Short mmCIF file of C-alpha atoms in Angstrom, two decimals:
data_model
loop_
_atom_site.label_atom_id
_atom_site.label_comp_id
_atom_site.label_asym_id
_atom_site.label_seq_id
_atom_site.Cartn_x
_atom_site.Cartn_y
_atom_site.Cartn_z
CA UNK A 1 -25.76 -29.63 10.03
CA UNK A 2 -27.08 -25.93 9.95
CA UNK A 3 -30.62 -24.74 9.89
CA UNK A 4 -32.26 -21.57 9.44
CA UNK A 5 -32.61 -18.72 6.97
CA UNK A 6 -28.98 -17.37 7.67
CA UNK A 7 -27.58 -20.56 8.17
CA UNK A 8 -28.78 -21.50 4.19
CA UNK A 9 -27.57 -18.45 3.04
CA UNK A 10 -23.72 -19.10 4.73
CA UNK A 11 -23.65 -22.30 3.68
CA UNK A 12 -24.87 -21.15 0.08
CA UNK A 13 -21.84 -18.36 0.58
CA UNK A 14 -19.77 -21.45 1.22
CA UNK A 15 -20.14 -22.99 -1.76
CA UNK A 16 -20.07 -20.42 -4.22
CA UNK A 17 -16.96 -19.39 -2.68
CA UNK A 18 -13.49 -19.86 -2.53
CA UNK A 19 -12.03 -18.67 0.71
CA UNK A 20 -10.48 -15.26 -0.20
CA UNK A 21 -11.79 -15.63 -3.06
CA UNK A 22 -15.03 -14.45 -5.61
CA UNK A 23 -16.18 -15.70 -8.15
CA UNK A 24 -18.35 -13.71 -11.01
CA UNK A 25 -20.53 -15.56 -12.74
CA UNK A 26 -20.91 -15.56 -16.40
CA UNK A 27 -23.48 -15.18 -18.73
CA UNK A 28 -23.96 -11.03 -18.13
CA UNK A 29 -24.30 -10.66 -21.96
CA UNK A 30 -26.51 -13.44 -22.60
CA UNK A 31 -28.68 -11.43 -19.91
CA UNK A 32 -28.20 -7.42 -21.82
CA UNK A 33 -29.30 -9.02 -24.96
CA UNK A 34 -32.64 -10.09 -23.64
CA UNK A 35 -33.26 -6.27 -22.95
CA UNK A 36 -33.55 -5.47 -19.21
CA UNK A 37 -32.67 -8.55 -17.06
CA UNK A 38 -33.37 -9.49 -13.77
CA UNK A 39 -31.25 -8.75 -11.03
CA UNK A 40 -29.18 -11.47 -10.51
CA UNK A 41 -25.96 -11.73 -9.31
CA UNK A 42 -24.36 -12.55 -12.65
CA UNK A 43 -26.81 -8.90 -13.43
CA UNK A 44 -24.61 -6.90 -11.14
CA UNK A 45 -22.43 -4.03 -10.80
CA UNK A 46 -18.88 -6.37 -11.68
CA UNK A 47 -17.70 -3.90 -9.34
CA UNK A 48 -20.10 -4.95 -6.31
CA UNK A 49 -19.20 -8.07 -7.03
CA UNK A 50 -15.54 -8.11 -6.97
CA UNK A 51 -14.72 -6.29 -3.45
CA UNK A 52 -13.50 -7.93 -0.75
CA UNK A 53 -14.75 -7.48 2.96
CA UNK A 54 -13.22 -10.39 4.85
CA UNK A 55 -13.22 -9.13 8.08
CA UNK A 56 -17.63 -10.34 7.69
CA UNK A 57 -16.20 -12.85 5.54
CA UNK A 58 -17.69 -16.61 4.91
CA UNK A 59 -15.89 -17.79 8.35
CA UNK A 60 -18.15 -15.28 10.20
CA UNK A 61 -20.99 -16.57 7.94
CA UNK A 62 -19.84 -19.69 9.50
CA UNK A 63 -19.89 -18.06 12.64
CA UNK A 64 -22.93 -16.92 13.37
CA UNK A 65 -24.31 -20.29 11.85
CA UNK A 66 -23.21 -21.65 14.77
CA UNK A 67 -23.62 -19.48 17.27
CA UNK A 68 -27.72 -19.91 15.42
CA UNK A 69 -26.70 -24.11 16.42
CA UNK A 70 -25.80 -23.36 19.79
CA UNK A 71 -28.72 -21.06 21.11
CA UNK A 72 -30.86 -23.94 19.24
CA UNK A 73 -29.14 -26.54 21.89
CA UNK A 74 -27.55 -28.44 19.11
CA UNK A 75 -23.62 -30.19 20.65
CA UNK A 76 -20.54 -28.35 20.09
CA UNK A 77 -16.47 -29.06 20.56
CA UNK A 78 -17.42 -25.19 22.74
CA UNK A 79 -20.24 -23.72 24.99
CA UNK A 80 -20.19 -20.48 22.98
CA UNK A 81 -18.56 -18.00 19.82
CA UNK A 82 -16.09 -15.90 20.60
CA UNK A 83 -15.57 -13.19 17.94
CA UNK A 84 -12.13 -12.11 17.51
CA UNK A 85 -12.72 -10.94 14.02
CA UNK A 86 -13.44 -7.62 14.40
CA UNK A 87 -12.20 -4.85 16.80
CA UNK A 88 -16.00 -4.39 18.27
CA UNK A 89 -15.03 -3.23 22.06
CA UNK A 90 -18.58 -3.64 23.51
CA UNK A 91 -19.53 -7.07 21.15
CA UNK A 92 -17.29 -8.33 23.69
CA UNK A 93 -18.53 -6.94 27.14
CA UNK A 94 -16.47 -3.56 26.89
CA UNK A 95 -18.34 -1.66 30.08
CA UNK A 96 -19.23 2.00 28.59
CA UNK A 97 -17.54 5.13 30.20
CA UNK A 98 -20.41 6.32 32.61
CA UNK A 99 -19.94 10.29 31.46
CA UNK A 100 -20.21 9.83 27.52
CA UNK A 101 -23.48 8.27 28.55
CA UNK A 102 -24.49 10.21 30.52
CA UNK A 103 -24.20 13.27 28.05
CA UNK A 104 -25.90 11.18 24.93
CA UNK A 105 -28.97 10.55 27.17
CA UNK A 106 -29.13 14.59 27.91
CA UNK A 107 -28.74 15.20 24.43
CA UNK A 108 -31.34 12.44 23.53
CA UNK A 109 -33.94 13.52 26.23
CA UNK A 110 -33.41 17.47 26.31
CA UNK A 111 -36.42 17.25 29.30
CA UNK A 112 -34.21 16.36 31.46
CA UNK A 113 -31.70 18.79 31.12
CA UNK A 114 -33.43 21.81 33.08
CA UNK A 115 -34.22 19.40 35.61
CA UNK A 116 -31.98 16.36 35.58
CA UNK A 117 -32.33 13.66 38.25
CA UNK A 118 -29.52 13.54 40.34
CA UNK A 119 -26.91 10.82 39.29
CA UNK A 120 -26.22 13.49 36.36
CA UNK A 121 -23.13 15.88 37.23
CA UNK A 122 -23.53 19.65 37.19
CA UNK A 123 -20.52 19.55 34.08
CA UNK A 124 -22.50 16.99 32.24
CA UNK A 125 -25.54 18.85 32.17
CA UNK A 126 -23.68 21.98 31.54
CA UNK A 127 -22.48 20.57 28.68
CA UNK A 128 -25.22 19.45 27.29
CA UNK A 129 -26.95 22.93 27.29
CA UNK A 130 -23.82 24.53 25.75
CA UNK A 131 -24.27 21.82 22.89
CA UNK A 132 -28.33 21.90 22.62
CA UNK A 133 -27.47 25.89 22.32
CA UNK A 134 -25.65 25.51 18.96
CA UNK A 135 -28.17 22.96 17.75
CA UNK A 136 -31.33 23.46 16.81
CA UNK A 137 -33.52 20.52 17.37
CA UNK A 138 -30.67 18.18 19.20
CA UNK A 139 -29.84 14.68 18.03
CA UNK A 140 -32.97 14.65 15.49
CA UNK A 141 -32.77 17.30 13.32
CA UNK A 142 -30.11 17.66 10.75
CA UNK A 143 -26.96 19.92 11.17
CA UNK A 144 -24.74 21.68 9.13
CA UNK A 145 -22.95 19.13 6.00
CA UNK A 146 -19.57 19.44 7.68
CA UNK A 147 -21.23 18.66 10.96
CA UNK A 148 -22.11 20.88 14.54
CA UNK A 149 -19.63 23.76 14.80
CA UNK A 150 -19.22 23.54 18.13
CA UNK A 151 -18.86 20.10 18.49
CA UNK A 152 -15.74 20.82 15.33
CA UNK A 153 -14.46 23.63 17.40
CA UNK A 154 -13.51 21.12 20.65
CA UNK A 155 -11.78 18.53 17.50
CA UNK A 156 -9.92 21.64 16.64
CA UNK A 157 -8.98 21.90 20.45
CA UNK A 158 -8.35 18.97 20.49
CA UNK A 159 -5.88 18.52 17.83
CA UNK A 160 -4.09 21.77 19.53
CA UNK A 161 -3.56 20.21 22.78
CA UNK A 162 -2.46 16.71 20.77
CA UNK A 163 -0.09 18.52 17.91
CA UNK A 164 0.67 21.78 19.70
CA UNK A 165 -0.62 23.52 16.26
CA UNK A 166 -3.48 25.43 15.63
CA UNK A 167 -6.23 23.75 14.07
CA UNK A 168 -9.45 25.18 11.47
CA UNK A 169 -12.94 23.82 12.73
CA UNK A 170 -13.72 25.01 8.57
CA UNK A 171 -11.32 22.23 8.02
CA UNK A 172 -12.80 19.47 10.22
CA UNK A 173 -15.75 17.34 8.87
CA UNK A 174 -17.92 15.16 11.82
CA UNK A 175 -17.76 11.53 10.10
CA UNK A 176 -20.31 8.79 10.22
CA UNK A 177 -16.84 6.47 11.41
CA UNK A 178 -13.54 7.16 9.52
CA UNK A 179 -15.35 5.23 7.09
CA UNK A 180 -17.15 7.62 5.56
CA UNK A 181 -14.20 10.34 5.53
CA UNK A 182 -12.05 7.12 3.83
CA UNK A 183 -14.52 6.64 1.60
CA UNK A 184 -14.65 10.39 0.89
CA UNK A 185 -11.16 10.88 0.39
CA UNK A 186 -10.63 8.14 -2.17
CA UNK A 187 -14.22 9.54 -4.10
CA UNK A 188 -12.23 12.40 -4.74
CA UNK A 189 -8.91 11.62 -6.18
CA UNK A 190 -9.64 8.23 -7.95
CA UNK A 191 -10.79 9.66 -11.51
CA UNK A 192 -10.51 5.88 -13.52
CA UNK A 193 -8.65 2.89 -13.64
CA UNK A 194 -5.81 4.47 -14.03
CA UNK A 195 -4.97 6.55 -10.72
CA UNK A 196 -4.13 4.76 -8.39
CA UNK A 197 -3.73 4.39 -4.59
CA UNK A 198 -0.40 3.34 -2.70
CA UNK A 199 -1.93 0.77 0.20
CA UNK A 200 0.53 -0.94 2.75
CA UNK A 201 0.49 -4.93 2.90
CA UNK A 202 -1.58 -6.37 5.07
CA UNK A 203 -4.41 -3.94 4.83
CA UNK A 204 -7.17 -3.15 6.50
CA UNK A 205 -10.29 -4.10 3.48
CA UNK A 206 -11.90 -0.72 3.98
CA UNK A 207 -9.66 0.11 1.30
CA UNK A 208 -9.18 -2.15 -1.69
CA UNK A 209 -12.74 -2.38 -1.15
CA UNK A 210 -13.30 0.45 -1.87
CA UNK A 211 -11.10 1.31 -4.40
CA UNK A 212 -12.56 -1.41 -6.73
CA UNK A 213 -16.40 0.12 -6.16
CA UNK A 214 -14.86 3.60 -7.54
CA UNK A 215 -13.24 1.65 -10.09
CA UNK A 216 -9.52 2.63 -9.82
CA UNK A 217 -6.43 0.49 -8.74
CA UNK A 218 -4.06 0.21 -5.80
CA UNK A 219 -0.67 -0.15 -5.17
CA UNK A 220 0.95 -2.44 -2.71
CA UNK A 221 3.58 -1.41 -1.15
CA UNK A 222 4.91 -4.42 2.31
CA UNK A 223 4.94 -3.55 5.94
CA UNK A 224 8.71 -4.95 7.04
CA UNK A 225 7.57 -7.50 9.02
CA UNK A 226 11.72 -8.71 10.37
CA UNK A 227 11.59 -5.46 11.31
CA UNK A 228 8.38 -4.76 13.76
CA UNK A 229 6.59 -3.63 10.60
CA UNK A 230 7.96 -0.72 9.94
CA UNK A 231 7.95 2.17 6.74
CA UNK A 232 10.68 1.00 4.37
CA UNK A 233 11.20 3.72 2.42
CA UNK A 234 12.81 1.94 -0.29
CA UNK A 235 9.24 -0.24 -0.40
CA UNK A 236 7.48 2.69 -1.09
CA UNK A 237 10.15 3.91 -3.67
CA UNK A 238 9.86 0.11 -5.51
CA UNK A 239 5.57 0.14 -5.71
CA UNK A 240 5.82 4.08 -6.89
CA UNK A 241 7.88 2.63 -9.87
CA UNK A 242 6.04 -0.36 -10.94
CA UNK A 243 2.86 1.14 -10.57
CA UNK A 244 4.26 4.30 -12.93
CA UNK A 245 6.04 2.30 -15.09
CA UNK A 246 1.88 0.22 -15.74
CA UNK A 247 0.62 2.88 -16.61
CA UNK A 248 -0.95 4.40 -13.45
CA UNK A 249 -1.27 7.98 -12.26
CA UNK A 250 -0.51 7.80 -8.53
CA UNK A 251 -2.86 9.57 -6.92
CA UNK A 252 -2.23 9.48 -2.68
CA UNK A 253 -0.20 6.41 -0.22
CA UNK A 254 -2.43 5.19 3.14
CA UNK A 255 -1.25 4.97 5.88
CA UNK A 256 -2.61 3.31 9.16
CA UNK A 257 -0.93 4.23 12.29
CA UNK A 258 -1.23 2.88 14.68
CA UNK A 259 -1.47 -0.28 12.30
CA UNK A 260 -4.47 -2.53 11.43
CA UNK A 261 -3.63 -5.21 10.93
CA UNK A 262 -0.28 -5.42 12.58
CA UNK A 263 -0.38 -3.53 15.67
CA UNK A 264 2.96 -1.77 15.26
CA UNK A 265 3.47 2.05 15.52
CA UNK A 266 5.38 4.63 13.70
CA UNK A 267 8.50 5.95 14.74
CA UNK A 268 8.57 9.78 14.06
CA UNK A 269 11.97 9.91 11.91
CA UNK A 270 9.77 6.97 9.90
CA UNK A 271 6.58 9.29 9.80
CA UNK A 272 9.60 11.79 8.25
CA UNK A 273 10.75 9.74 5.13
CA UNK A 274 6.65 8.95 4.49
CA UNK A 275 5.83 12.72 4.11
CA UNK A 276 9.29 13.82 2.46
CA UNK A 277 7.73 10.97 -0.48
CA UNK A 278 5.22 12.23 -0.25
CA UNK A 279 6.43 15.58 -1.35
CA UNK A 280 8.37 13.93 -3.71
CA UNK A 281 5.68 12.34 -5.96
CA UNK A 282 3.23 14.93 -5.64
CA UNK A 283 0.46 12.58 -3.52
CA UNK A 284 -2.08 13.25 -1.47
CA UNK A 285 -1.51 11.18 2.25
CA UNK A 286 -4.14 10.23 3.79
CA UNK A 287 -3.37 9.22 7.73
CA UNK A 288 -6.12 6.59 9.35
CA UNK A 289 -5.24 6.94 12.93
CA UNK A 290 -8.18 5.82 14.40
CA UNK A 291 -6.09 3.37 16.77
CA UNK A 292 -4.07 6.60 18.51
CA UNK A 293 -5.29 5.99 21.88
CA UNK A 294 -4.22 2.25 21.92
CA UNK A 295 -0.04 2.58 21.77
CA UNK A 296 1.01 0.40 25.20
CA UNK A 297 4.75 1.53 25.11
CA UNK A 298 5.37 0.80 29.12
CA UNK A 299 5.77 4.64 29.61
CA UNK A 300 2.91 5.23 27.34
CA UNK A 301 0.23 6.98 30.12
CA UNK A 302 -4.05 7.04 28.87
CA UNK A 303 -4.48 10.43 29.65
CA UNK A 304 -1.45 11.50 27.74
CA UNK A 305 -3.43 12.84 24.36
CA UNK A 306 -6.08 15.23 26.23
CA UNK A 307 -3.05 17.10 28.74
CA UNK A 308 -0.48 19.61 27.25
CA UNK A 309 1.51 18.48 30.55
CA UNK A 310 1.36 14.59 30.23
CA UNK A 311 2.03 15.00 26.49
CA UNK A 312 5.32 13.10 26.76
CA UNK A 313 3.79 10.31 28.37
CA UNK A 314 2.13 9.05 25.36
CA UNK A 315 3.87 7.58 22.54
CA UNK A 316 1.63 8.51 19.78
CA UNK A 317 2.68 10.66 16.58
CA UNK A 318 0.29 12.01 14.50
CA UNK A 319 0.77 13.11 10.67
CA UNK A 320 -0.49 16.05 11.79
CA UNK A 321 2.80 17.30 13.92
CA UNK A 322 4.98 15.81 11.58
CA UNK A 323 3.86 17.74 8.68
CA UNK A 324 3.57 20.69 10.36
CA UNK A 325 6.93 20.43 12.47
CA UNK A 326 8.59 20.11 8.71
CA UNK A 327 7.04 22.71 7.46
CA UNK A 328 5.82 20.71 4.43
CA UNK A 329 3.57 21.28 1.77
CA UNK A 330 2.73 17.76 1.59
CA UNK A 331 -1.33 17.56 1.47
CA UNK A 332 -3.25 15.50 4.43
CA UNK A 333 -6.03 13.87 5.21
CA UNK A 334 -6.12 12.65 8.65
CA UNK A 335 -8.99 9.45 9.95
CA UNK A 336 -10.25 9.51 13.31
CA UNK A 337 -13.14 7.20 15.31
CA UNK A 338 -15.39 7.07 18.16
CA UNK A 339 -15.22 3.25 17.44
CA UNK A 340 -11.37 2.21 18.83
CA UNK A 341 -8.85 3.43 21.60
CA UNK A 342 -10.45 3.37 25.10
CA UNK A 343 -13.98 4.87 23.81
CA UNK A 344 -15.56 1.71 21.64
CA UNK A 345 -18.31 3.25 20.66
CA UNK A 346 -19.02 1.53 17.19
CA UNK A 347 -22.48 1.09 17.15
CA UNK A 348 -22.39 5.34 17.49
CA UNK A 349 -20.36 5.46 14.06
CA UNK A 350 -18.89 9.16 14.79
CA UNK A 351 -15.20 10.49 13.63
CA UNK A 352 -14.01 13.53 12.30
CA UNK A 353 -11.87 14.05 9.06
CA UNK A 354 -9.54 16.85 8.98
CA UNK A 355 -7.96 18.60 5.46
CA UNK A 356 -4.23 20.03 5.09
CA UNK A 357 -2.46 22.25 2.61
CA UNK A 358 -6.01 21.54 0.62
CA UNK A 359 -6.90 24.01 -1.61
CA UNK A 360 -10.32 25.70 -1.28
CA UNK A 361 -11.72 24.77 -4.18
CA UNK A 362 -11.29 21.54 -3.03
CA UNK A 363 -12.32 21.92 -0.02
CA UNK A 364 -15.85 23.21 -1.89
CA UNK A 365 -16.28 19.75 -3.28
CA UNK A 366 -15.46 18.27 -0.64
CA UNK A 367 -18.26 19.63 1.14
CA UNK A 368 -20.64 18.96 -1.96
CA UNK A 369 -20.12 15.14 -1.23
CA UNK A 370 -21.18 15.38 2.65
CA UNK A 371 -24.09 17.98 1.61
CA UNK A 372 -25.53 14.77 -0.70
CA UNK A 373 -26.04 12.96 2.73
CA UNK A 374 -26.76 15.73 4.57
CA UNK A 375 -24.67 15.31 7.77
CA UNK A 376 -23.92 12.43 9.50
CA UNK A 377 -25.77 11.01 12.84
CA UNK A 378 -26.46 13.95 15.89
CA UNK A 379 -25.56 11.26 18.07
CA UNK A 380 -21.84 10.21 16.17
CA UNK A 381 -21.20 13.69 15.87
CA UNK A 382 -21.95 14.50 20.53
CA UNK A 383 -19.74 11.28 20.98
CA UNK A 384 -16.99 12.70 19.21
CA UNK A 385 -17.39 15.79 21.06
CA UNK A 386 -17.15 13.59 24.54
CA UNK A 387 -14.10 11.71 23.05
CA UNK A 388 -11.93 14.93 22.56
CA UNK A 389 -13.33 16.72 25.27
CA UNK A 390 -13.72 14.26 27.91
CA UNK A 391 -13.99 15.89 31.87
CA UNK A 392 -11.28 18.48 33.46
CA UNK A 393 -8.92 17.76 36.48
CA UNK A 394 -11.43 18.83 39.05
CA UNK A 395 -14.53 18.92 37.00
CA UNK A 396 -17.71 16.40 39.22
CA UNK A 397 -17.28 13.78 37.02
CA UNK A 398 -13.64 13.28 36.40
CA UNK A 399 -12.55 11.07 38.95
CA UNK A 400 -14.80 8.68 37.67
CA UNK A 401 -14.26 8.82 34.10
CA UNK A 402 -10.33 8.76 35.39
CA UNK A 403 -11.03 5.73 36.86
CA UNK A 404 -13.09 3.96 34.58
CA UNK A 405 -10.68 5.28 31.80
CA UNK A 406 -6.97 4.61 33.21
CA UNK A 407 -9.16 0.89 33.94
CA UNK A 408 -10.04 -0.03 30.25
CA UNK A 409 -6.77 1.57 28.99
CA UNK A 410 -4.79 -0.33 31.60
CA UNK A 411 -6.47 -4.00 30.31
CA UNK A 412 -6.37 -3.66 26.70
CA UNK A 413 -2.18 -2.46 27.44
CA UNK A 414 -2.20 -6.09 29.71
CA UNK A 415 -3.89 -8.05 27.14
CA UNK A 416 -1.52 -7.08 24.76
CA UNK A 417 1.28 -7.83 26.28
CA UNK A 418 -0.20 -11.38 27.69
CA UNK A 419 -1.49 -12.31 24.25
CA UNK A 420 1.90 -11.44 22.29
CA UNK A 421 4.25 -14.22 24.05
CA UNK A 422 1.55 -16.48 24.20
CA UNK A 423 1.48 -16.47 20.74
CA UNK A 424 4.84 -17.02 20.63
CA UNK A 425 4.90 -19.18 22.55
CA UNK A 426 2.83 -21.54 20.49
CA UNK A 427 4.17 -24.43 18.47
CA UNK A 428 4.50 -23.08 14.90
CA UNK A 429 3.58 -19.28 15.50
CA UNK A 430 5.89 -16.12 15.83
CA UNK A 431 4.14 -13.00 16.30
CA UNK A 432 5.95 -9.34 16.75
CA UNK A 433 5.26 -7.57 19.39
CA UNK A 434 2.08 -5.28 19.34
CA UNK A 435 2.72 -1.61 19.59
CA UNK A 436 -0.29 -0.23 19.04
CA UNK A 437 -4.30 -0.35 18.25
CA UNK A 438 -6.06 -3.66 19.12
CA UNK A 439 -5.13 -6.50 17.30
CA UNK A 440 -2.22 -9.27 16.43
CA UNK A 441 -1.29 -10.51 13.43
CA UNK A 442 0.95 -13.95 13.81
CA UNK A 443 2.64 -15.39 11.39
CA UNK A 444 0.75 -19.27 11.27
CA UNK A 445 4.26 -21.93 9.54
CA UNK A 446 1.71 -24.34 8.46
CA UNK A 447 3.06 -27.73 7.74
CA UNK A 448 3.50 -28.77 3.64
CA UNK A 449 0.25 -31.84 4.48
CA UNK A 450 -1.66 -28.72 6.05
CA UNK A 451 -0.79 -26.20 2.80
CA UNK A 452 -1.70 -29.33 1.05
CA UNK A 453 -5.12 -30.28 2.54
CA UNK A 454 -6.22 -26.45 1.99
CA UNK A 455 -5.57 -26.71 -1.65
CA UNK A 456 -7.38 -29.99 -1.56
CA UNK A 457 -10.24 -28.11 -0.72
CA UNK A 458 -10.04 -25.03 -2.55
CA UNK A 459 -9.66 -23.25 0.29
CA UNK A 460 -6.52 -21.02 1.01
CA UNK A 461 -4.40 -22.23 3.38
CA UNK A 462 -4.68 -19.53 6.23
CA UNK A 463 -8.19 -19.86 5.81
CA UNK A 464 -8.21 -23.59 6.22
CA UNK A 465 -6.44 -23.26 9.63
CA UNK A 466 -8.97 -20.50 10.37
CA UNK A 467 -11.96 -22.70 10.10
CA UNK A 468 -10.25 -25.35 11.72
CA UNK A 469 -9.83 -23.28 14.72
CA UNK A 470 -13.81 -21.76 14.43
CA UNK A 471 -14.44 -25.64 14.45
CA UNK A 472 -13.40 -26.85 16.90
CA UNK A 473 -12.99 -23.82 19.35
CA UNK A 474 -15.66 -21.78 18.61
CA UNK A 475 -12.56 -18.73 18.35
CA UNK A 476 -13.26 -16.35 15.33
CA UNK A 477 -10.81 -14.67 13.56
CA UNK A 478 -9.71 -13.78 9.91
CA UNK A 479 -7.28 -14.98 7.63
CA UNK A 480 -4.16 -12.75 7.05
CA UNK A 481 -5.46 -13.46 3.12
CA UNK A 482 -8.41 -11.45 4.12
CA UNK A 483 -5.59 -8.38 4.11
CA UNK A 484 -3.24 -9.32 1.50
CA UNK A 485 -0.06 -10.26 2.40
CA UNK A 486 3.42 -11.79 1.33
CA UNK A 487 3.65 -14.31 -1.42
CA UNK A 488 4.14 -18.36 0.90
CA UNK A 489 3.36 -16.33 4.15
CA UNK A 490 0.05 -17.29 6.39
CA UNK A 491 -1.34 -14.91 9.15
CA UNK A 492 -4.27 -14.27 10.93
CA UNK A 493 -5.84 -11.68 12.85
CA UNK A 494 -7.12 -11.46 15.84
CA UNK A 495 -8.73 -8.98 18.35
CA UNK A 496 -7.52 -8.90 22.42
CA UNK A 497 -10.36 -7.95 22.62
CA UNK A 498 -12.12 -10.40 24.96
CA UNK A 499 -12.64 -9.69 29.03
CA UNK A 500 -10.07 -10.22 30.47
CA UNK A 501 -11.55 -12.37 33.30
CA UNK A 502 -11.91 -14.30 30.33
CA UNK A 503 -9.17 -14.30 28.49
CA UNK A 504 -6.62 -16.53 29.47
CA UNK A 505 -9.16 -19.64 28.86
CA UNK A 506 -9.55 -18.18 25.01
CA UNK A 507 -5.82 -18.22 24.85
CA UNK A 508 -5.46 -21.77 26.24
CA UNK A 509 -8.06 -23.08 23.75
CA UNK A 510 -5.94 -21.11 21.10
CA UNK A 511 -2.88 -22.87 22.50
CA UNK A 512 -4.74 -26.56 22.50
CA UNK A 513 -5.71 -26.10 18.51
CA UNK A 514 -2.61 -24.75 17.29
CA UNK A 515 -0.68 -28.01 18.90
CA UNK A 516 -2.78 -30.60 18.02
CA UNK A 517 -3.59 -28.76 14.24
CA UNK A 518 0.38 -28.24 13.99
CA UNK A 519 1.05 -31.82 15.26
CA UNK A 520 -1.78 -33.29 12.49
CA UNK A 521 -0.20 -32.59 9.97
CA UNK A 522 3.59 -32.17 11.11
#
């Protein structure tokens, strides 16, 4: 049914891969015996073949095939694709915030700064001038490897406001999204196959994929779904004990808070337990906090991270604050990004890495790694600066910024609550309340006949469910097996990013499909 190059590639991938499993072809030894081999799948670096990234895997390729077919006028049971597989807000029609785009426009076309059109408020112009004065060459030139200092100072000021503790711009690195910071951290930590990183299950596939590429090992710890996907210290201790029994050297503990894919927010009490655990085990704490803006408690407000007077109105607590409050010596690497939150500027690839209790000699080596890539992209750096230092009350841009920011935040909160309730009402589905981030991760209680049908097709059962949903509705979600999960359980991850005007229709289609699927295999 699928035509064209992308369709052929997707069909070939689907035929080679069992969903959720990569198959490594044999025969590399015979190629080596012939001398320098041609580059084929059999002669690729085995670590590349073994790395998995389900968020953009075979099911998404199938969705792209459907999209191509619809564009050619071919008929499907649906009229458009809805990609709920990845947290990519602007792909799903989220409008960018005016202040951010105005600042980026001036930075990319600095000739306008001295004679700006009337649409550019004075505070935007002043901000562009301030950055340009300390950014020789503007967005078209390399910066220092850590990123423009003027912007790292903005990040440090944001951390001080958010956490009530001082921050050092020299311990902040501006990155191409949070992913680059995570990659650098894991490169520093993993020395060989005996080094292990403790990661949450379910997890974001960046971690297992990067660990596989680096030839390391991961030790899974399971989040407690029955208790809102919380972290259980007894489970951490079980995982650590197993790793030691297997001869592994525990190097770091990764925590995603708010959670991806699970949407939970850790309590400060739970976080203190985690910090104490890392201290006892001598592990680095990797704090993935890219969804810190996305906290949806009843009393949470959009601007609580930016104003000291409003700080109590936002439920996010950073590990940086917990480590400081405990006066802990826990080694901490924290990550943030412009891709998520309310900003949603995924394509800008902006983020930062902050180091705490990391010695200077290690920091020098981290700087060396960043220097290999020269610097992160400057537009992404500017976007980070805009995210952490938005307009203030009284600024000319404030009223418009505040109205746009609030509208986006409030809409995300409404959609999270609506999706959580709707999933809980669907037959065969149960879902923990969505406390944060951009996702739901419901359990699918698949009937035995559905599991048998999936196995007969050589597929992971929840991947079978997701593929059936895709083919019936055009809604693309990710099977829980792509994030790892407890044996015998099945899930899927979906964003709640489709526009609010279309959201009821997306939920309704998902509900109709689920009802028919469960009845078919009852």
